[in-house]
Amino acid sequence: MPAYRSTQATVLTFTPEATWPVTGYRTTCPPGMLALLEKAWDTRPGRRPRGGPDYLPTKSLRDLLTLIDPDITSVQTNPRDPAWLRARAEVDPDLLLIALSAWASSRVAPHMPDTDWYSQLEGAGQLEWVPEDLDLTRHGLHANGTANPPTHVFNLLPSLVAEHLTSSGLQLLGHHRDLRLGPTRADGRRTLHLGAPETLTDEDGSAGASVDVLTFHLETVPGVPEVHLHVDLNMTRLATRPVEYVPRRGFSDPTAKVLLSAKEGFVHRRERPMLLQSRVTIRRRGESSTWAWEPGVAEILARLTHHQPPSLDQLRTAPGDAAAQPFAAHLVHSTGMTYRYPDKDGTPPTRSVHDHPVGNGYQPRDHMEVLAQVAHQLEEKGLAPLAPTPKARTRAKALLPLELPDAPTYEIEVWASSDRTWQGLQVAAAAKLGLTPGQSTETSAGFTGPLNVTLHRCDPRDLTAGLPRSTNPDKVARRAEYERSETERTARIAEAFPRLAEPIVCIVEMEGPAYFSRTRQGDPKKLFKKTLPALGRNVQCLRPITPANPNPSKAALAKRFADTDFATSDIERAASALNDALRQAGHLPKIAVPQGIDGPFELITVWLVPAGERMIVPILVRQHTHEEPTAQLMPTPGSSTEHPMPLTALPEALTAGRGRVATRTSRAALAEFITGALALDSTADRLLLVRRARMSDRDIWPWLQDGRIAFDQLVLPGVDMTDPAVTPAIRKPGDQPGLRIIRLRERSDRDAVPRSFGVTEEMVRVGEESEELIPVSKFGRFSGVVQVGERAFWGINPRSAQNQISLGVTKLDPAEPGNRTKTCSNPASLEIVPAFLQEGDNPADWAMYAQAQRRLHAHTTIATTWPAIAHLAGLMEEYIL
């Protein structure tokens, strides 16, 4: 396997001599027109008021305007913006009035059906187009040296890149792609679909469609003067068979994304070929469920289009047919969705449902092929791939020693109705955890070894069954019935399993959400998460292990765990449940001391967790070399004093509702809480790991923003750095001895951290009979830390053992459709910025220390998104219900 000493990120930057002039016009919404629309919007029944400026519902309007005229290059969310609309040429005012009228009647004022919006808007003012000349390559710098592109660059560049590729064409692996523009985004991001969706049916009969998608967006890196244009290769999977189950995210009804398209245009033929995005809401009420369009562009187009709008019944029962209509609706697959197998000759299939057959992820060669071809097409615009980045030079270890408690003892309750699950846990404890079976009975099983574990079997009877769903048509009555059902189940659980004197962990055998949806019952998992911690039991759920097939096929036999009739996957699930249970019982590694630190050391993180509408739970976690991990919550009116508690006690505190504060009204108290975590009066060596998302809000800690981090010049939380009248006090390392701060940003935070792959150059022969050698670049998966700026690093995790696909496989060759069923591992990059260090510290050493923490776990061998302490804090989100 080649050694990769450098990485190539999927990023383009402008060359020093590049120019990209854009000549066009801009305009704002006429005041009279805006006043008319806002007056109607203010009178709309049921409109939810907001705390700040109550802008009109312009998302659907932005999609519509971008669609109907190819000359429109960008649309801002706020119609008061001086550059609300940008266009290459002055737009036909009649076309704009038609679009605005349809939007006003369907989204702004559906309660005023008799209003002639066209006439009213026409008489309320005219758009005035102002000429402007822009150069997308020019930008300034923040005071800390970070690139500072003007707003129009963020708004225009991604869309103009996508449009340029659409007109110039794109080939991948020698195959031409029929490109289609994707939906617009308020933040300027733009997607480009690389062709039409292609249907795939795998060997098991699972069917679905997929299409490759590029996303373009601009990002900055602290201290780096260049703007980064990210070229992200992703995949959109689509349904072609009836949907059996749609998972619910959060507390509201399940939703599903829908992409809308029309081959001959929605309204007229001059439209650009483009996809629009809408959503449907699935409301489950007892034995039935209904689908409804969410307010947006779909309902506006229904008033304008000459096509028959999509049928929701068809989208639900035959999504493949809905995707083939002139006004097509493509149902987007999301993780957890399942689909029904079709009957064969009127005979039901042996299996009722299947997952999507297309696996996610791409190979390094796929990402690099896309980057190379896109860069070739954009070379004339002065865009080129970011130079390969060498591995960071560091003395720190990439793998920290895993020091675990010496022979600790843990008691675990197992609420298992089936003997099969009880037996599977015992097999997993012996074979996967490396423990020696000891004394056991029908209701207990002991194990010894590096740790001593006793499993106690309990019979939950029907307590783990689904909760009954009300069929009452009245929403208030339906909710009251559900709450009565929860209260009754909670009382029965407390009666059967009273509070323990000492807290333990409980593994609960319980069906998954798809089962409860299929059987029209409520999923009781959240109820258990909310109820059991108050009874002295932290919760780990495990889906039942099914009985062995009495007539297994050769393929099934090959997937069995050694010397058992259990499937390997079932033993893996049981082992994961045991390991997670031990984690919740406090079986955690001791923290490792960073390079160059002698004596005690403390690791700290503050984790902000959303807790419903406009509420947040700040969690402070500390790990010390000489103490057990502790957690602390913010004081609230209901709990005016909060002291540090063992990490194992945090679930009970969270389920009791402690630590919840209002997002807007508690900013000052939150800033004070974070400041307390810095321990400003201490001189001990300590490191605060802080996540950029949520924390860098201007009212919390704006110093964490890309353009405001001044390295080793600390500004405390709560200081409004945007106010020109405020001169913030700056603290330097000598003022705060022992303190270090590292800012973390994950890839899932708006995809701001690019994917990076190892790159090396090999000499190969030109041909079989030639001795001439030429250099050829080879790409693969890289792990480690690379330095991209003075204080900016990208930490990349190693590939997990579950995804070991050969690097020669590609998903971009249409001649090899079977490769799309494979799941490939994409690197989980983490941006690591050592923002505040002490004199003599090596930033690369501290970046590597944070990176190595991502593998410092006892409960999993897979490297996590976050360093261990932040990962533990993030896992507590499951108890905030």
CSV table of N, CA and C in Angstrom, one decimal, residues 192 287 463 526:
chain,number,residue,atom,x,y,z
A,192,LEU,N,-25.5,20.7,-8.4
A,192,LEU,CA,-25.5,20.4,-9.9
A,192,LEU,C,-25.7,18.9,-10.0
A,287,GLU,N,-54.6,4.1,12.9
A,287,GLU,CA,-54.3,3.2,11.8
A,287,GLU,C,-54.0,3.8,10.5
A,463,LEU,N,-44.0,-4.4,29.3
A,463,LEU,CA,-43.6,-3.0,29.5
A,463,LEU,C,-42.9,-2.4,28.3
A,526,LYS,N,-38.3,6.6,23.9
A,526,LYS,CA,-38.1,7.9,24.6
A,526,LYS,C,-38.7,7.9,26.0
